[in-house]
Tab-separated table of C-alpha atoms in Angstrom:
chain	number	residue	atom	x	y	z
I	1	UNK	CA	-9.261	11.933	16.403
I	2	UNK	CA	-9.196	8.647	14.506
I	3	UNK	CA	-7.540	5.263	14.919
I	4	UNK	CA	-5.020	3.929	12.412
I	5	UNK	CA	-5.017	0.157	11.923
I	6	UNK	CA	-1.557	-0.162	10.424
I	7	UNK	CA	1.916	-1.279	11.428
I	8	UNK	CA	3.453	0.653	8.523
I	9	UNK	CA	5.772	3.487	9.584
I	10	UNK	CA	5.250	5.016	6.123
I	11	UNK	CA	1.487	5.233	6.641
I	12	UNK	CA	1.949	6.799	10.082
I	13	UNK	CA	4.286	9.406	8.618
I	14	UNK	CA	1.964	10.204	5.708
I	15	UNK	CA	-1.105	10.494	7.948
I	16	UNK	CA	0.865	12.946	10.095
I	17	UNK	CA	1.370	15.079	6.962
I	18	UNK	CA	-2.414	15.502	6.849
I	19	UNK	CA	-2.246	16.969	10.375
I	20	UNK	CA	-4.651	14.277	11.544
I	21	UNK	CA	-4.527	13.231	15.194
I	22	UNK	CA	-4.584	9.460	15.548
I	23	UNK	CA	-3.896	6.530	17.815
I	24	UNK	CA	-2.555	3.178	16.649
I	25	UNK	CA	-4.674	0.032	16.898
I	26	UNK	CA	-4.179	-3.502	15.671
I	27	UNK	CA	-5.848	-4.396	12.408
I	28	UNK	CA	-4.417	-7.841	11.826
I	29	UNK	CA	-6.216	-9.985	9.266
I	30	UNK	CA	-5.589	-12.928	6.953
I	31	UNK	CA	-4.123	-11.343	3.818
I	32	UNK	CA	-4.527	-14.376	1.550
I	33	UNK	CA	-5.758	-13.752	-1.983
I	34	UNK	CA	-9.120	-15.453	-2.485
I	35	UNK	CA	-9.730	-17.666	-5.493
I	36	UNK	CA	-11.245	-15.659	-8.354
I	37	UNK	CA	-10.600	-12.324	-6.634
I	38	UNK	CA	-9.347	-9.497	-8.860
I	39	UNK	CA	-6.497	-7.226	-7.756
I	40	UNK	CA	-8.947	-4.355	-7.211
I	41	UNK	CA	-11.304	-6.520	-5.128
I	42	UNK	CA	-8.370	-7.909	-3.153
I	43	UNK	CA	-6.762	-4.607	-2.143
I	44	UNK	CA	-10.123	-3.037	-1.233
I	45	UNK	CA	-11.155	-6.078	0.830
I	46	UNK	CA	-7.881	-5.970	2.770
I	47	UNK	CA	-8.184	-2.238	3.535
I	48	UNK	CA	-11.805	-2.619	4.644
I	49	UNK	CA	-11.064	-5.687	6.784
I	50	UNK	CA	-8.116	-3.937	8.456
I	51	UNK	CA	-10.291	-0.908	9.206
I	52	UNK	CA	-13.086	-3.114	10.576
I	53	UNK	CA	-10.713	-5.251	12.680
I	54	UNK	CA	-9.121	-2.097	14.112
I	55	UNK	CA	-12.520	-0.563	14.806
I	56	UNK	CA	-13.741	-3.685	16.602
I	57	UNK	CA	-10.554	-3.957	18.683
I	58	UNK	CA	-11.374	-0.763	20.628
I	59	UNK	CA	-13.586	-0.505	23.717
I	60	UNK	CA	-14.849	2.961	22.771
I	61	UNK	CA	-14.226	2.806	19.039
I	62	UNK	CA	-12.923	5.758	17.101
I	63	UNK	CA	-13.417	5.908	13.338
I	64	UNK	CA	-10.654	3.618	12.095
I	65	UNK	CA	-8.550	3.957	8.972
I	66	UNK	CA	-7.156	0.870	7.285
I	67	UNK	CA	-5.107	0.744	4.079
I	68	UNK	CA	-3.375	-1.771	1.891
I	69	UNK	CA	-1.066	-1.563	-1.120
I	70	UNK	CA	-0.473	-4.172	-3.789
I	71	UNK	CA	1.623	-4.349	-6.932
I	72	UNK	CA	0.019	-5.839	-10.032
I	73	UNK	CA	1.815	-6.807	-13.236
I	74	UNK	CA	-0.441	-8.207	-15.939
I	75	UNK	CA	-2.961	-10.154	-13.839
I	76	UNK	CA	-0.403	-11.217	-11.215
I	77	UNK	CA	-0.552	-9.700	-7.712
I	78	UNK	CA	2.879	-9.329	-6.121
I	79	UNK	CA	2.942	-9.414	-2.340
I	80	UNK	CA	5.978	-9.174	-0.085
I	81	UNK	CA	8.869	-11.383	-1.235
I	82	UNK	CA	9.282	-14.524	0.865
I	83	UNK	CA	12.918	-15.152	-0.127
I	84	UNK	CA	15.594	-14.228	-2.676
I	85	UNK	CA	14.147	-16.503	-5.373
I	86	UNK	CA	10.709	-14.920	-4.987
I	87	UNK	CA	12.253	-11.442	-5.068
I	88	UNK	CA	14.200	-12.250	-8.249
I	89	UNK	CA	10.972	-13.515	-9.847
I	90	UNK	CA	9.233	-10.239	-8.941
I	91	UNK	CA	12.057	-8.054	-10.236
I	92	UNK	CA	12.083	-10.094	-13.456
I	93	UNK	CA	8.384	-9.309	-13.921
I	94	UNK	CA	8.893	-5.578	-13.206
I	95	UNK	CA	12.152	-5.028	-15.101
I	96	UNK	CA	11.937	-2.869	-18.212
I	97	UNK	CA	8.181	-2.397	-18.208
I	98	UNK	CA	5.171	-0.910	-16.474
I	99	UNK	CA	3.061	-2.220	-13.638
I	100	UNK	CA	0.237	-0.976	-11.413
I	101	UNK	CA	0.464	-0.066	-7.744
I	102	UNK	CA	-2.957	-0.026	-6.113
I	103	UNK	CA	-3.656	1.376	-2.670
I	104	UNK	CA	-7.060	1.143	-1.025
I	105	UNK	CA	-8.011	3.274	1.970
I	106	UNK	CA	-11.049	2.570	4.137
I	107	UNK	CA	-12.533	4.159	7.239
I	108	UNK	CA	-14.821	2.091	9.469
I	109	UNK	CA	-17.357	3.973	11.600
I	110	UNK	CA	-20.500	3.194	13.560
I	111	UNK	CA	-22.432	4.313	10.453
I	112	UNK	CA	-20.584	1.959	8.102
I	113	UNK	CA	-17.579	1.980	5.785
I	114	UNK	CA	-16.262	4.612	3.379
I	115	UNK	CA	-13.428	3.699	1.039
I	116	UNK	CA	-11.534	4.412	-2.150
I	117	UNK	CA	-8.888	2.756	-4.304
I	118	UNK	CA	-6.121	4.614	-6.137
I	119	UNK	CA	-4.212	3.070	-9.054
I	120	UNK	CA	-0.831	4.421	-10.194
I	121	UNK	CA	1.118	3.168	-13.200
I	122	UNK	CA	4.863	2.793	-12.592
I	123	UNK	CA	7.601	2.154	-15.180
I	124	UNK	CA	10.843	0.407	-14.190
I	125	UNK	CA	14.071	0.592	-16.140
I	126	UNK	CA	15.599	-2.721	-17.247
I	127	UNK	CA	17.338	-4.220	-14.202
I	128	UNK	CA	20.585	-6.170	-14.294
I	129	UNK	CA	21.197	-9.244	-12.148
I	130	UNK	CA	23.787	-7.191	-10.250
I	131	UNK	CA	21.253	-4.431	-9.463
I	132	UNK	CA	18.674	-6.972	-8.314
I	133	UNK	CA	21.135	-8.705	-5.965
I	134	UNK	CA	22.459	-5.372	-4.674
I	135	UNK	CA	18.948	-4.179	-3.867
I	136	UNK	CA	18.009	-7.445	-2.141
I	137	UNK	CA	21.142	-7.252	0.001
I	138	UNK	CA	20.180	-3.797	1.286
I	139	UNK	CA	17.329	-5.465	3.201
I	140	UNK	CA	14.864	-2.841	2.001
I	141	UNK	CA	12.639	-5.101	-0.174
I	142	UNK	CA	11.708	-7.582	2.579
I	143	UNK	CA	8.553	-5.906	3.938
I	144	UNK	CA	7.299	-4.180	0.801
I	145	UNK	CA	4.591	-5.137	-1.667
I	146	UNK	CA	6.180	-5.950	-4.995
I	147	UNK	CA	9.558	-6.067	-3.283
I	148	UNK	CA	10.367	-2.370	-3.522
I	149	UNK	CA	9.835	1.021	-1.938
I	150	UNK	CA	9.699	3.963	-4.352
I	151	UNK	CA	10.657	6.344	-1.504
I	152	UNK	CA	13.834	4.402	-0.821
I	153	UNK	CA	16.754	2.995	-2.766
I	154	UNK	CA	14.518	1.538	-5.497
I	155	UNK	CA	13.509	5.055	-6.524
I	156	UNK	CA	16.478	4.951	-8.891
I	157	UNK	CA	14.799	2.113	-10.850
I	158	UNK	CA	11.643	4.132	-11.545
I	159	UNK	CA	11.642	5.839	-14.943
I	160	UNK	CA	8.267	7.530	-14.430
I	161	UNK	CA	4.872	7.248	-12.820
I	162	UNK	CA	1.373	8.185	-13.898
I	163	UNK	CA	-0.768	8.844	-10.839
I	164	UNK	CA	-0.253	9.363	-7.132
I	165	UNK	CA	3.304	9.072	-5.811
I	166	UNK	CA	1.945	8.865	-2.257
I	167	UNK	CA	-0.313	5.931	-3.197
I	168	UNK	CA	2.827	4.059	-4.279
I	169	UNK	CA	4.427	4.878	-0.909
I	170	UNK	CA	1.328	3.494	0.836
I	171	UNK	CA	-1.242	6.236	1.566
I	172	UNK	CA	-2.606	8.544	-1.148
I	173	UNK	CA	-2.731	11.927	0.575
I	174	UNK	CA	-5.332	13.683	-1.590
I	175	UNK	CA	-7.803	10.795	-1.533
I	176	UNK	CA	-7.256	10.138	2.178
I	177	UNK	CA	-7.900	13.826	2.918
I	178	UNK	CA	-11.147	13.561	0.932
I	179	UNK	CA	-12.232	10.521	2.969
I	180	UNK	CA	-11.409	12.346	6.209
I	181	UNK	CA	-13.512	15.304	5.031
I	182	UNK	CA	-16.394	12.945	4.238
I	183	UNK	CA	-16.018	11.531	7.752
I	184	UNK	CA	-16.248	15.041	9.251
I	185	UNK	CA	-19.324	15.774	7.148
I	186	UNK	CA	-20.970	12.579	8.472
I	187	UNK	CA	-20.494	13.592	12.119
């Protein structure tokens, strides 16, 4: 049994696919990008802080899994869109080119932290203004890093990926299973 420090329904569903028993805990943290922080440092820090916050929130703490996903185009980290203008800016950066989706997974235990980061390259087709507005109006982009969910309606914009599909959704299954095995080996 572990604890999952995540409000993401996608992460809950994916963790269930690993046949891992878990309880939900709060892992709320400040998700601000620090000055000088690289995308890789940022996503790993967030996953580790979520895991640690979730671990510390329990009276009798279970090993706690935290994860975070970011979208990076060039050196720009794209978070969740704050409004239509921000979303249009993001889609303009993603349209007709490749970008990186990076998901970090961390497990906090009494013995310390184990973690990994998975990077997947994603290529978007060129997007028209009409497609961008249509997608925004579906409501789907609002709570997603980079303003899209590959498992949803935006899947039709994705020409190809190189890497883990599940990392783009929000929890890389293979790498998470490896971390869970490492956790078992530690106990």
